[in-house]
């Protein structure tokens, strides 16, 4: 019972002020019914929300009544007031209290028309870590906000004595009494709720889904939610977690590619502490490049990006790394068969400055050593993440983040032909400065550098290689102006300089003369401004505009093509000569209508533009060559218009939450490729591009149980994506590779609240669309395929079940040193999920599969499929202090 | 079910292929496939007439009783179907195609006429293959086959290697000591 009450009170708290009608009529009959039941009957029948403390109003008292079609107001006056219970309409709720406890407040409205601003930072009490997306609201009016990416909040309220609630998932709720007679600063530290204090945690979690500040098409993972997600090797994984989000289709196994609402893989912007990261995969995508330990918050936008985001068409994955403990030193890590990681954190100057350093290294060299004894095969990767933050004073904070990650795969043999090597690396550095101008104006200024390289080694000593790269240096400044309780204005600008190399050969560790493939230089200037405006109590309108300006500069060689894609002209742009400029206008608008505290409708429109394109015509992640090129004379900027509708509701007092979202999206200048396009060392690479239009639509349904011992969700997505390109498929519409109509995820996690916790994840996706032959013929001794429509066929449907069990080894969970063992099984029932089908193999006379290059050997011709994993078990040991 | 966590690696080495349970999703109408090359070798030349097929490992259905005629500006050759091999049509005389001439093919079957034209591309001089031994790894390398792609003068080379008589390979199955390679310089390549 206790849980129920706390929960229901809490839910009320999560909603903002709404008007509800005390005049709604209900009928009630019965003898000796507890007041509590009467209240819940009224809630059900009239769709209103009550807020009360059962002890204070003796809710167990029973009464008899027989009323027919009377207003709520009548019932309250007739039955409640005589029993010493007063009522008050506050926001969207009817608050019940003992008579005489109203603190002298006006029972209907606040008379004080003077407003003051309360602002400050929200942190973890133990570690000093900032809390992102935590809720801050006035207890009675439910006027609230959430903390921004730096843990900062600003809340403007009418003057007077106010109870301010601070709440965050996994933390104890804290209420602060504030006498607001001037603008005030209030920094709050929340205490993490321990495993035994589940009630609090449950309440904390149930508010995750519903808060008016939630944008449409947004999905958020806190560090705690992430830690429950299964990963392929037992270690948690950032990108793999995305495949449970409705509307996000992943490639399948062994790739970190993902496709959001029909968009292609390069249309996803992945930010690590505000810096774009161009390749997020380790080991061709079995793992993501950033250690999940280091992540404090992950926010995913599937469209309707807030105006501060841009540059990609389909999604933004905004990762924030941990700050490090400001109070005391700590360390932790993970030891597993495939990867092992370690982090240390601690104060540099107590309560002023802290650091967080984490490193991860692959530990799977035993695999090739065991199974390929006679071949010199090396696979490995590492990543390092380091962050330093410094609090100069209450108004100024500095953050520095550095990340580097590196992958290498090579096979050395005595024959140079069979020696190969591949490598890629990311390096990111950023310096950020948070400045609070006033309690209403927050700013963050970032300067960053990011570089990504992809290398293919041509010699054993790795001094000769093919390399493509993309790098940019950027300065940006973002401002949030908490103008008044009804308007929050965001504006900012960004200046970037991009350098790209579409893949050249380097000999002897230096750039060779063979630099025929274009290198590009571009500048980008972006301005944006937007407002989030509340009106009529229950509407929020967010609108804004983003204006990116793109310039391509020399030195480079630009090729111009005729209709047959033969070069007809060449232009050599001199250094710093601007040879192409694009300006785009990106309006964004979305409206939220809060029908009741637990139900809302949302609608949005947004336009996005993309100037950086990853050219990649391979559907297999293992043959992908990562080549980035900017928009220019041959490549129009890609643009997308997205229209979306959303409906969110809580069921049974938010025990379950249900959401439905629908979208329609139009892509202009969608990039596809000529048949047999050559992407490797091709100076005329831009001539391999075919530009068309694409459109996608879908419906995303999700039911979650956010609280309790058993948590989880069920989601179903129906989505389609089609492409029409004049020169492909005879100009007929065809489905895109990522067109996978059905997508089901079921995730459940059960916590025994003792030492064990369990989770399971089942995933189903329709197979990706591919082209397969519709017939075969003999030609000159070969069997040649006949292809008809593009993407006429599908890979078999993808499905798998993962389970994991975690066991806490500590006897005393309150001890600072905690360690646990986790056991994971990926693809439990061993379903083979092919990602590629080929038609050029034969079974030879010995029963081996061979590619029939050798025509002397006869055999049975068959189609073969490549699949990654059947069962992958792993055991990991985790510890932290 | 065998537990195969080494798949991570097998995959990287492209080894985890297995037979797919694949059925063609749609099938187009059968097409008549004309498969023939007329060369300057001065031999009996073949033209195969078969239908396309839906299945990868199916035998192609031959087209029998067609009239097949090849001519250049000066001569005409009639191809006759081999009685023991339906669908294979052979010239009655040895043909030495001449470079720089146009050749046309005419097929008459069931009241329909199929025709094609082709130009005999002058052959390219082929330098003898040169082997070099690499002392580091004791292997022989072919250093050079032909020059890079020339747009006005496209060409392809077919290389037959037979090392069944190389010392050390005498005891091997001769079939294992033969390979056929095609060298096709392509545009846009280094």
PDB file of N, CA, C and O in Angstrom, chain A residues 284 368 371-372 379 414 420 622 678 774-780 782 792-793 835 839 843 849 855 857 860-865 867-868 870, chain B residues 1 5-7 9-13 16-20 22 25-28 33 35 37 50 52-57 137 160 176 180 188:
ATOM      1  N   UNK A 284      35.335  -4.028 -36.497  1.00  0.00           N
ATOM      2  CA  UNK A 284      34.273  -3.984 -37.499  1.00  0.00           C
ATOM      3  C   UNK A 284      32.897  -3.831 -36.881  1.00  0.00           C
ATOM      4  O   UNK A 284      31.908  -4.173 -37.492  1.00  0.00           O
ATOM      5  N   UNK A 368      42.788 -15.968 -32.164  1.00  0.00           N
ATOM      6  CA  UNK A 368      43.572 -16.381 -33.326  1.00  0.00           C
ATOM      7  C   UNK A 368      44.725 -17.314 -32.953  1.00  0.00           C
ATOM      8  O   UNK A 368      45.056 -18.220 -33.712  1.00  0.00           O
ATOM      9  N   UNK A 371      43.068 -20.812 -32.612  1.00  0.00           N
ATOM     10  CA  UNK A 371      42.438 -21.444 -33.763  1.00  0.00           C
ATOM     11  C   UNK A 371      43.225 -21.316 -35.055  1.00  0.00           C
ATOM     12  O   UNK A 371      42.953 -21.998 -36.014  1.00  0.00           O
ATOM     13  N   UNK A 372      44.180 -20.423 -35.111  1.00  0.00           N
ATOM     14  CA  UNK A 372      44.946 -20.255 -36.334  1.00  0.00           C
ATOM     15  C   UNK A 372      46.421 -20.263 -35.967  1.00  0.00           C
ATOM     16  O   UNK A 372      47.126 -19.286 -36.127  1.00  0.00           O
ATOM     17  N   UNK A 379      44.857  -9.328 -34.016  1.00  0.00           N
ATOM     18  CA  UNK A 379      43.727  -8.426 -33.952  1.00  0.00           C
ATOM     19  C   UNK A 379      43.772  -7.714 -32.616  1.00  0.00           C
ATOM     20  O   UNK A 379      44.139  -8.313 -31.604  1.00  0.00           O
ATOM     21  N   UNK A 414      54.184 -15.456 -45.523  1.00  0.00           N
ATOM     22  CA  UNK A 414      55.427 -15.350 -46.297  1.00  0.00           C
ATOM     23  C   UNK A 414      55.163 -14.741 -47.660  1.00  0.00           C
ATOM     24  O   UNK A 414      56.058 -14.219 -48.299  1.00  0.00           O
ATOM     25  N   UNK A 420      47.888  -8.855 -45.299  1.00  0.00           N
ATOM     26  CA  UNK A 420      47.045  -7.672 -45.358  1.00  0.00           C
ATOM     27  C   UNK A 420      46.884  -7.069 -43.977  1.00  0.00           C
ATOM     28  O   UNK A 420      47.119  -7.706 -42.958  1.00  0.00           O
ATOM     29  N   UNK A 622      32.470  -5.627 -43.633  1.00  0.00           N
ATOM     30  CA  UNK A 622      33.854  -6.094 -43.686  1.00  0.00           C
ATOM     31  C   UNK A 622      34.558  -5.684 -44.955  1.00  0.00           C
ATOM     32  O   UNK A 622      35.759  -5.801 -45.071  1.00  0.00           O
ATOM     33  N   UNK A 678      33.382   1.995 -58.072  1.00  0.00           N
ATOM     34  CA  UNK A 678      34.705   1.764 -57.492  1.00  0.00           C
ATOM     35  C   UNK A 678      35.018   2.886 -56.504  1.00  0.00           C
ATOM     36  O   UNK A 678      35.128   4.047 -56.882  1.00  0.00           O
ATOM     37  N   UNK A 774      17.519 -13.380 -60.482  1.00  0.00           N
ATOM     38  CA  UNK A 774      16.228 -13.987 -60.795  1.00  0.00           C
ATOM     39  C   UNK A 774      16.425 -15.137 -61.776  1.00  0.00           C
ATOM     40  O   UNK A 774      15.482 -15.821 -62.137  1.00  0.00           O
ATOM     41  N   UNK A 775      17.647 -15.328 -62.233  1.00  0.00           N
ATOM     42  CA  UNK A 775      17.942 -16.432 -63.131  1.00  0.00           C
ATOM     43  C   UNK A 775      19.441 -16.516 -63.366  1.00  0.00           C
ATOM     44  O   UNK A 775      20.199 -15.660 -62.897  1.00  0.00           O
ATOM     45  N   UNK A 776      19.847 -17.575 -64.060  1.00  0.00           N
ATOM     46  CA  UNK A 776      21.269 -17.773 -64.336  1.00  0.00           C
ATOM     47  C   UNK A 776      21.433 -18.220 -65.778  1.00  0.00           C
ATOM     48  O   UNK A 776      20.516 -18.780 -66.373  1.00  0.00           O
ATOM     49  N   UNK A 777      22.617 -18.001 -66.321  1.00  0.00           N
ATOM     50  CA  UNK A 777      22.911 -18.543 -67.646  1.00  0.00           C
ATOM     51  C   UNK A 777      24.398 -18.856 -67.733  1.00  0.00           C
ATOM     52  O   UNK A 777      25.200 -18.377 -66.934  1.00  0.00           O
ATOM     53  N   UNK A 778      24.698 -19.690 -68.714  1.00  0.00           N
ATOM     54  CA  UNK A 778      26.105 -20.049 -68.929  1.00  0.00           C
ATOM     55  C   UNK A 778      26.703 -19.067 -69.901  1.00  0.00           C
ATOM     56  O   UNK A 778      26.098 -18.754 -70.925  1.00  0.00           O
ATOM     57  N   UNK A 779      27.873 -18.619 -69.601  1.00  0.00           N
ATOM     58  CA  UNK A 779      28.535 -17.721 -70.523  1.00  0.00           C
ATOM     59  C   UNK A 779      30.032 -17.961 -70.465  1.00  0.00           C
ATOM     60  O   UNK A 779      30.650 -17.745 -69.425  1.00  0.00           O
ATOM     61  N   UNK A 780      30.565 -18.455 -71.545  1.00  0.00           N
ATOM     62  CA  UNK A 780      32.000 -18.623 -71.661  1.00  0.00           C
ATOM     63  C   UNK A 780      32.567 -19.445 -70.500  1.00  0.00           C
ATOM     64  O   UNK A 780      33.602 -19.131 -69.932  1.00  0.00           O
ATOM     65  N   UNK A 782      31.410 -19.655 -67.511  1.00  0.00           N
ATOM     66  CA  UNK A 782      30.978 -19.159 -66.198  1.00  0.00           C
ATOM     67  C   UNK A 782      29.474 -19.318 -66.068  1.00  0.00           C
ATOM     68  O   UNK A 782      28.762 -19.322 -67.072  1.00  0.00           O
ATOM     69  N   UNK A 792      15.356  -6.671 -54.941  1.00  0.00           N
ATOM     70  CA  UNK A 792      14.120  -7.422 -55.160  1.00  0.00           C
ATOM     71  C   UNK A 792      13.853  -8.442 -54.051  1.00  0.00           C
ATOM     72  O   UNK A 792      12.754  -8.933 -53.904  1.00  0.00           O
ATOM     73  N   UNK A 793      14.892  -8.774 -53.291  1.00  0.00           N
ATOM     74  CA  UNK A 793      14.782  -9.895 -52.351  1.00  0.00           C
ATOM     75  C   UNK A 793      15.150  -9.404 -50.951  1.00  0.00           C
ATOM     76  O   UNK A 793      15.528  -8.251 -50.756  1.00  0.00           O
ATOM     77  N   UNK A 835      24.182 -12.207 -43.029  1.00  0.00           N
ATOM     78  CA  UNK A 835      24.202 -10.808 -43.440  1.00  0.00           C
ATOM     79  C   UNK A 835      24.591 -10.661 -44.894  1.00  0.00           C
ATOM     80  O   UNK A 835      24.660  -9.572 -45.416  1.00  0.00           O
ATOM     81  N   UNK A 839      26.483 -16.140 -54.641  1.00  0.00           N
ATOM     82  CA  UNK A 839      25.997 -17.152 -55.586  1.00  0.00           C
ATOM     83  C   UNK A 839      27.143 -17.711 -56.417  1.00  0.00           C
ATOM     84  O   UNK A 839      26.938 -18.252 -57.466  1.00  0.00           O
ATOM     85  N   UNK A 843      30.496 -26.515 -54.105  1.00  0.00           N
ATOM     86  CA  UNK A 843      31.012 -27.599 -53.284  1.00  0.00           C
ATOM     87  C   UNK A 843      31.922 -28.396 -54.192  1.00  0.00           C
ATOM     88  O   UNK A 843      31.476 -28.918 -55.208  1.00  0.00           O
ATOM     89  N   UNK A 849      33.802 -25.781 -49.611  1.00  0.00           N
ATOM     90  CA  UNK A 849      33.250 -24.647 -50.330  1.00  0.00           C
ATOM     91  C   UNK A 849      34.383 -23.878 -50.984  1.00  0.00           C
ATOM     92  O   UNK A 849      35.341 -23.509 -50.331  1.00  0.00           O
ATOM     93  N   UNK A 855      38.443 -23.437 -62.949  1.00  0.00           N
ATOM     94  CA  UNK A 855      37.395 -24.088 -63.736  1.00  0.00           C
ATOM     95  C   UNK A 855      37.683 -25.549 -64.019  1.00  0.00           C
ATOM     96  O   UNK A 855      36.917 -26.216 -64.667  1.00  0.00           O
ATOM     97  N   UNK A 857      37.982 -27.745 -61.688  1.00  0.00           N
ATOM     98  CA  UNK A 857      37.329 -28.577 -60.683  1.00  0.00           C
ATOM     99  C   UNK A 857      35.814 -28.469 -60.806  1.00  0.00           C
ATOM    100  O   UNK A 857      35.262 -27.403 -60.628  1.00  0.00           O
ATOM    101  N   UNK A 860      29.173 -28.902 -57.250  1.00  0.00           N
ATOM    102  CA  UNK A 860      27.788 -28.466 -57.214  1.00  0.00           C
ATOM    103  C   UNK A 860      27.740 -26.970 -56.908  1.00  0.00           C
ATOM    104  O   UNK A 860      28.337 -26.514 -55.939  1.00  0.00           O
ATOM    105  N   UNK A 861      27.050 -26.232 -57.732  1.00  0.00           N
ATOM    106  CA  UNK A 861      26.933 -24.796 -57.503  1.00  0.00           C
ATOM    107  C   UNK A 861      25.829 -24.520 -56.484  1.00  0.00           C
ATOM    108  O   UNK A 861      24.723 -25.026 -56.612  1.00  0.00           O
ATOM    109  N   UNK A 862      26.160 -23.704 -55.515  1.00  0.00           N
ATOM    110  CA  UNK A 862      25.167 -23.413 -54.484  1.00  0.00           C
ATOM    111  C   UNK A 862      25.228 -21.936 -54.104  1.00  0.00           C
ATOM    112  O   UNK A 862      26.198 -21.253 -54.390  1.00  0.00           O
ATOM    113  N   UNK A 863      24.175 -21.493 -53.443  1.00  0.00           N
ATOM    114  CA  UNK A 863      24.204 -20.169 -52.825  1.00  0.00           C
ATOM    115  C   UNK A 863      24.736 -20.364 -51.412  1.00  0.00           C
ATOM    116  O   UNK A 863      24.430 -21.358 -50.756  1.00  0.00           O
ATOM    117  N   UNK A 864      25.558 -19.432 -50.965  1.00  0.00           N
ATOM    118  CA  UNK A 864      26.074 -19.561 -49.600  1.00  0.00           C
ATOM    119  C   UNK A 864      25.746 -18.297 -48.825  1.00  0.00           C
ATOM    120  O   UNK A 864      25.543 -17.229 -49.404  1.00  0.00           O
ATOM    121  N   UNK A 865      25.686 -18.425 -47.527  1.00  0.00           N
ATOM    122  CA  UNK A 865      25.413 -17.257 -46.698  1.00  0.00           C
ATOM    123  C   UNK A 865      26.520 -17.095 -45.672  1.00  0.00           C
ATOM    124  O   UNK A 865      27.123 -18.069 -45.227  1.00  0.00           O
ATOM    125  N   UNK A 867      27.309 -15.667 -41.957  1.00  0.00           N
ATOM    126  CA  UNK A 867      26.683 -15.169 -40.744  1.00  0.00           C
ATOM    127  C   UNK A 867      27.743 -15.081 -39.667  1.00  0.00           C
ATOM    128  O   UNK A 867      28.792 -15.708 -39.767  1.00  0.00           O
ATOM    129  N   UNK A 868      27.453 -14.294 -38.674  1.00  0.00           N
ATOM    130  CA  UNK A 868      28.480 -14.006 -37.694  1.00  0.00           C
ATOM    131  C   UNK A 868      28.485 -15.012 -36.575  1.00  0.00           C
ATOM    132  O   UNK A 868      29.320 -15.870 -36.470  1.00  0.00           O
ATOM    133  N   UNK A 870      26.860 -17.708 -33.792  1.00  0.00           N
ATOM    134  CA  UNK A 870      25.774 -18.529 -33.332  1.00  0.00           C
ATOM    135  C   UNK A 870      25.682 -18.201 -31.857  1.00  0.00           C
ATOM    136  O   UNK A 870      25.142 -17.184 -31.491  1.00  0.00           O
TER     137      UNK A 870
ATOM    138  N   UNK B   1      23.997 -28.419 -30.972  1.00  0.00           N
ATOM    139  CA  UNK B   1      24.550 -27.153 -31.462  1.00  0.00           C
ATOM    140  C   UNK B   1      25.928 -26.907 -30.844  1.00  0.00           C
ATOM    141  O   UNK B   1      26.071 -26.868 -29.644  1.00  0.00           O
ATOM    142  N   UNK B   5      32.230 -19.688 -30.289  1.00  0.00           N
ATOM    143  CA  UNK B   5      32.505 -18.264 -30.046  1.00  0.00           C
ATOM    144  C   UNK B   5      33.705 -17.767 -30.804  1.00  0.00           C
ATOM    145  O   UNK B   5      33.993 -16.590 -30.837  1.00  0.00           O
ATOM    146  N   UNK B   6      34.371 -18.665 -31.481  1.00  0.00           N
ATOM    147  CA  UNK B   6      35.478 -18.210 -32.299  1.00  0.00           C
ATOM    148  C   UNK B   6      34.979 -17.583 -33.585  1.00  0.00           C
ATOM    149  O   UNK B   6      35.753 -17.122 -34.400  1.00  0.00           O
ATOM    150  N   UNK B   7      33.678 -17.525 -33.728  1.00  0.00           N
ATOM    151  CA  UNK B   7      33.136 -16.933 -34.941  1.00  0.00           C
ATOM    152  C   UNK B   7      33.611 -15.530 -35.177  1.00  0.00           C
ATOM    153  O   UNK B   7      33.786 -15.103 -36.300  1.00  0.00           O
ATOM    154  N   UNK B   9      36.339 -14.416 -34.986  1.00  0.00           N
ATOM    155  CA  UNK B   9      37.542 -14.445 -35.772  1.00  0.00           C
ATOM    156  C   UNK B   9      37.340 -15.081 -37.125  1.00  0.00           C
ATOM    157  O   UNK B   9      37.817 -14.606 -38.139  1.00  0.00           O
ATOM    158  N   UNK B  10      36.605 -16.171 -37.106  1.00  0.00           N
ATOM    159  CA  UNK B  10      36.364 -16.852 -38.364  1.00  0.00           C
ATOM    160  C   UNK B  10      35.786 -15.876 -39.367  1.00  0.00           C
ATOM    161  O   UNK B  10      36.133 -15.876 -40.536  1.00  0.00           O
ATOM    162  N   UNK B  11      34.939 -15.054 -38.864  1.00  0.00           N
ATOM    163  CA  UNK B  11      34.299 -14.092 -39.719  1.00  0.00           C
ATOM    164  C   UNK B  11      35.307 -13.177 -40.369  1.00  0.00           C
ATOM    165  O   UNK B  11      35.248 -12.877 -41.550  1.00  0.00           O
ATOM    166  N   UNK B  12      36.274 -12.753 -39.573  1.00  0.00           N
ATOM    167  CA  UNK B  12      37.271 -11.836 -40.111  1.00  0.00           C
ATOM    168  C   UNK B  12      38.053 -12.518 -41.204  1.00  0.00           C
ATOM    169  O   UNK B  12      38.583 -11.887 -42.084  1.00  0.00           O
ATOM    170  N   UNK B  13      38.134 -13.805 -41.144  1.00  0.00           N
ATOM    171  CA  UNK B  13      38.871 -14.529 -42.165  1.00  0.00           C
ATOM    172  C   UNK B  13      37.928 -15.095 -43.215  1.00  0.00           C
ATOM    173  O   UNK B  13      38.282 -15.978 -43.958  1.00  0.00           O
ATOM    174  N   UNK B  16      33.209 -18.283 -42.371  1.00  0.00           N
ATOM    175  CA  UNK B  16      32.012 -18.895 -41.811  1.00  0.00           C
ATOM    176  C   UNK B  16      30.854 -18.882 -42.789  1.00  0.00           C
ATOM    177  O   UNK B  16      29.750 -18.512 -42.471  1.00  0.00           O
ATOM    178  N   UNK B  17      31.160 -19.302 -44.010  1.00  0.00           N
ATOM    179  CA  UNK B  17      30.107 -19.412 -45.011  1.00  0.00           C
ATOM    180  C   UNK B  17      29.493 -20.793 -44.933  1.00  0.00           C
ATOM    181  O   UNK B  17      30.172 -21.763 -44.623  1.00  0.00           O
ATOM    182  N   UNK B  18      28.219 -20.860 -45.152  1.00  0.00           N
ATOM    183  CA  UNK B  18      27.606 -22.172 -45.280  1.00  0.00           C
ATOM    184  C   UNK B  18      26.506 -22.110 -46.313  1.00  0.00           C
ATOM    185  O   UNK B  18      26.116 -21.032 -46.754  1.00  0.00           O
ATOM    186  N   UNK B  19      26.036 -23.278 -46.698  1.00  0.00           N
ATOM    187  CA  UNK B  19      25.048 -23.309 -47.764  1.00  0.00           C
ATOM    188  C   UNK B  19      23.789 -22.581 -47.325  1.00  0.00           C
ATOM    189  O   UNK B  19      23.303 -22.756 -46.208  1.00  0.00           O
ATOM    190  N   UNK B  20      23.281 -21.755 -48.225  1.00  0.00           N
ATOM    191  CA  UNK B  20      22.090 -20.981 -47.885  1.00  0.00           C
ATOM    192  C   UNK B  20      20.858 -21.685 -48.413  1.00  0.00           C
ATOM    193  O   UNK B  20      20.880 -22.287 -49.479  1.00  0.00           O
ATOM    194  N   UNK B  22      18.281 -20.818 -50.064  1.00  0.00           N
ATOM    195  CA  UNK B  22      17.823 -19.664 -50.824  1.00  0.00           C
ATOM    196  C   UNK B  22      16.998 -20.075 -52.028  1.00  0.00           C
ATOM    197  O   UNK B  22      17.371 -20.965 -52.780  1.00  0.00           O
ATOM    198  N   UNK B  25      13.387 -15.257 -55.475  1.00  0.00           N
ATOM    199  CA  UNK B  25      12.116 -14.686 -55.049  1.00  0.00           C
ATOM    200  C   UNK B  25      11.155 -14.500 -56.227  1.00  0.00           C
ATOM    201  O   UNK B  25      10.005 -14.872 -56.169  1.00  0.00           O
ATOM    202  N   UNK B  26      11.686 -13.957 -57.261  1.00  0.00           N
ATOM    203  CA  UNK B  26      10.849 -13.808 -58.449  1.00  0.00           C
ATOM    204  C   UNK B  26      11.617 -14.436 -59.584  1.00  0.00           C
ATOM    205  O   UNK B  26      12.839 -14.508 -59.557  1.00  0.00           O
ATOM    206  N   UNK B  27      10.932 -14.869 -60.567  1.00  0.00           N
ATOM    207  CA  UNK B  27      11.635 -15.449 -61.695  1.00  0.00           C
ATOM    208  C   UNK B  27      11.173 -14.751 -62.956  1.00  0.00           C
ATOM    209  O   UNK B  27       9.989 -14.492 -63.136  1.00  0.00           O
ATOM    210  N   UNK B  28      12.128 -14.426 -63.775  1.00  0.00           N
ATOM    211  CA  UNK B  28      11.767 -13.778 -65.032  1.00  0.00           C
ATOM    212  C   UNK B  28      11.514 -14.851 -66.077  1.00  0.00           C
ATOM    213  O   UNK B  28      11.806 -16.026 -65.872  1.00  0.00           O
ATOM    214  N   UNK B  33      19.901 -17.581 -74.415  1.00  0.00           N
ATOM    215  CA  UNK B  33      21.270 -17.132 -74.197  1.00  0.00           C
ATOM    216  C   UNK B  33      22.136 -17.619 -75.359  1.00  0.00           C
ATOM    217  O   UNK B  33      22.179 -18.813 -75.639  1.00  0.00           O
ATOM    218  N   UNK B  35      25.830 -17.954 -76.509  1.00  0.00           N
ATOM    219  CA  UNK B  35      27.152 -17.929 -75.893  1.00  0.00           C
ATOM    220  C   UNK B  35      28.167 -18.405 -76.927  1.00  0.00           C
ATOM    221  O   UNK B  35      28.264 -19.600 -77.199  1.00  0.00           O
ATOM    222  N   UNK B  37      32.101 -17.369 -79.019  1.00  0.00           N
ATOM    223  CA  UNK B  37      33.198 -16.468 -79.313  1.00  0.00           C
ATOM    224  C   UNK B  37      33.853 -16.953 -80.600  1.00  0.00           C
ATOM    225  O   UNK B  37      34.170 -18.143 -80.735  1.00  0.00           O
ATOM    226  N   UNK B  50      21.284 -21.768 -75.405  1.00  0.00           N
ATOM    227  CA  UNK B  50      20.608 -22.364 -74.251  1.00  0.00           C
ATOM    228  C   UNK B  50      19.676 -21.333 -73.645  1.00  0.00           C
ATOM    229  O   UNK B  50      19.821 -20.143 -73.880  1.00  0.00           O
ATOM    230  N   UNK B  52      18.107 -19.426 -70.278  1.00  0.00           N
ATOM    231  CA  UNK B  52      18.471 -19.102 -68.897  1.00  0.00           C
ATOM    232  C   UNK B  52      17.633 -19.983 -67.987  1.00  0.00           C
ATOM    233  O   UNK B  52      16.653 -20.593 -68.403  1.00  0.00           O
ATOM    234  N   UNK B  53      18.014 -20.038 -66.709  1.00  0.00           N
ATOM    235  CA  UNK B  53      17.326 -20.937 -65.786  1.00  0.00           C
ATOM    236  C   UNK B  53      17.185 -20.264 -64.439  1.00  0.00           C
ATOM    237  O   UNK B  53      17.889 -19.294 -64.136  1.00  0.00           O
ATOM    238  N   UNK B  54      16.261 -20.768 -63.672  1.00  0.00           N
ATOM    239  CA  UNK B  54      15.980 -20.119 -62.397  1.00  0.00           C
ATOM    240  C   UNK B  54      16.946 -20.564 -61.302  1.00  0.00           C
ATOM    241  O   UNK B  54      17.303 -19.790 -60.425  1.00  0.00           O
ATOM    242  N   UNK B  55      17.352 -21.803 -61.364  1.00  0.00           N
ATOM    243  CA  UNK B  55      18.158 -22.346 -60.267  1.00  0.00           C
ATOM    244  C   UNK B  55      19.641 -22.326 -60.598  1.00  0.00           C
ATOM    245  O   UNK B  55      20.040 -22.537 -61.737  1.00  0.00           O
ATOM    246  N   UNK B  56      20.412 -22.122 -59.570  1.00  0.00           N
ATOM    247  CA  UNK B  56      21.860 -22.007 -59.735  1.00  0.00           C
ATOM    248  C   UNK B  56      22.481 -23.292 -60.271  1.00  0.00           C
ATOM    249  O   UNK B  56      23.357 -23.264 -61.124  1.00  0.00           O
ATOM    250  N   UNK B  57      22.032 -24.431 -59.772  1.00  0.00           N
ATOM    251  CA  UNK B  57      22.709 -25.670 -60.124  1.00  0.00           C
ATOM    252  C   UNK B  57      21.929 -26.504 -61.138  1.00  0.00           C
ATOM    253  O   UNK B  57      22.179 -27.672 -61.319  1.00  0.00           O
ATOM    254  N   UNK B 137      61.236 -14.981 -49.768  1.00  0.00           N
ATOM    255  CA  UNK B 137      60.221 -15.985 -49.468  1.00  0.00           C
ATOM    256  C   UNK B 137      60.241 -17.157 -50.431  1.00  0.00           C
ATOM    257  O   UNK B 137      59.372 -18.019 -50.388  1.00  0.00           O
ATOM    258  N   UNK B 160      47.144 -19.048 -68.479  1.00  0.00           N
ATOM    259  CA  UNK B 160      47.044 -20.416 -67.976  1.00  0.00           C
ATOM    260  C   UNK B 160      48.364 -20.774 -67.310  1.00  0.00           C
ATOM    261  O   UNK B 160      49.417 -20.655 -67.931  1.00  0.00           O
ATOM    262  N   UNK B 176      45.523 -30.260 -59.652  1.00  0.00           N
ATOM    263  CA  UNK B 176      45.738 -29.276 -58.593  1.00  0.00           C
ATOM    264  C   UNK B 176      46.849 -28.290 -58.946  1.00  0.00           C
ATOM    265  O   UNK B 176      47.142 -27.381 -58.191  1.00  0.00           O
ATOM    266  N   UNK B 180      43.757 -20.918 -64.023  1.00  0.00           N
ATOM    267  CA  UNK B 180      43.500 -19.988 -65.109  1.00  0.00           C
ATOM    268  C   UNK B 180      43.233 -18.619 -64.488  1.00  0.00           C
ATOM    269  O   UNK B 180      42.445 -18.497 -63.555  1.00  0.00           O
ATOM    270  N   UNK B 188      39.695   3.642 -64.289  1.00  0.00           N
ATOM    271  CA  UNK B 188      39.687   4.222 -62.941  1.00  0.00           C
ATOM    272  C   UNK B 188      40.569   3.462 -61.983  1.00  0.00           C
ATOM    273  O   UNK B 188      40.414   3.580 -60.786  1.00  0.00           O
TER     274      UNK B 188
END
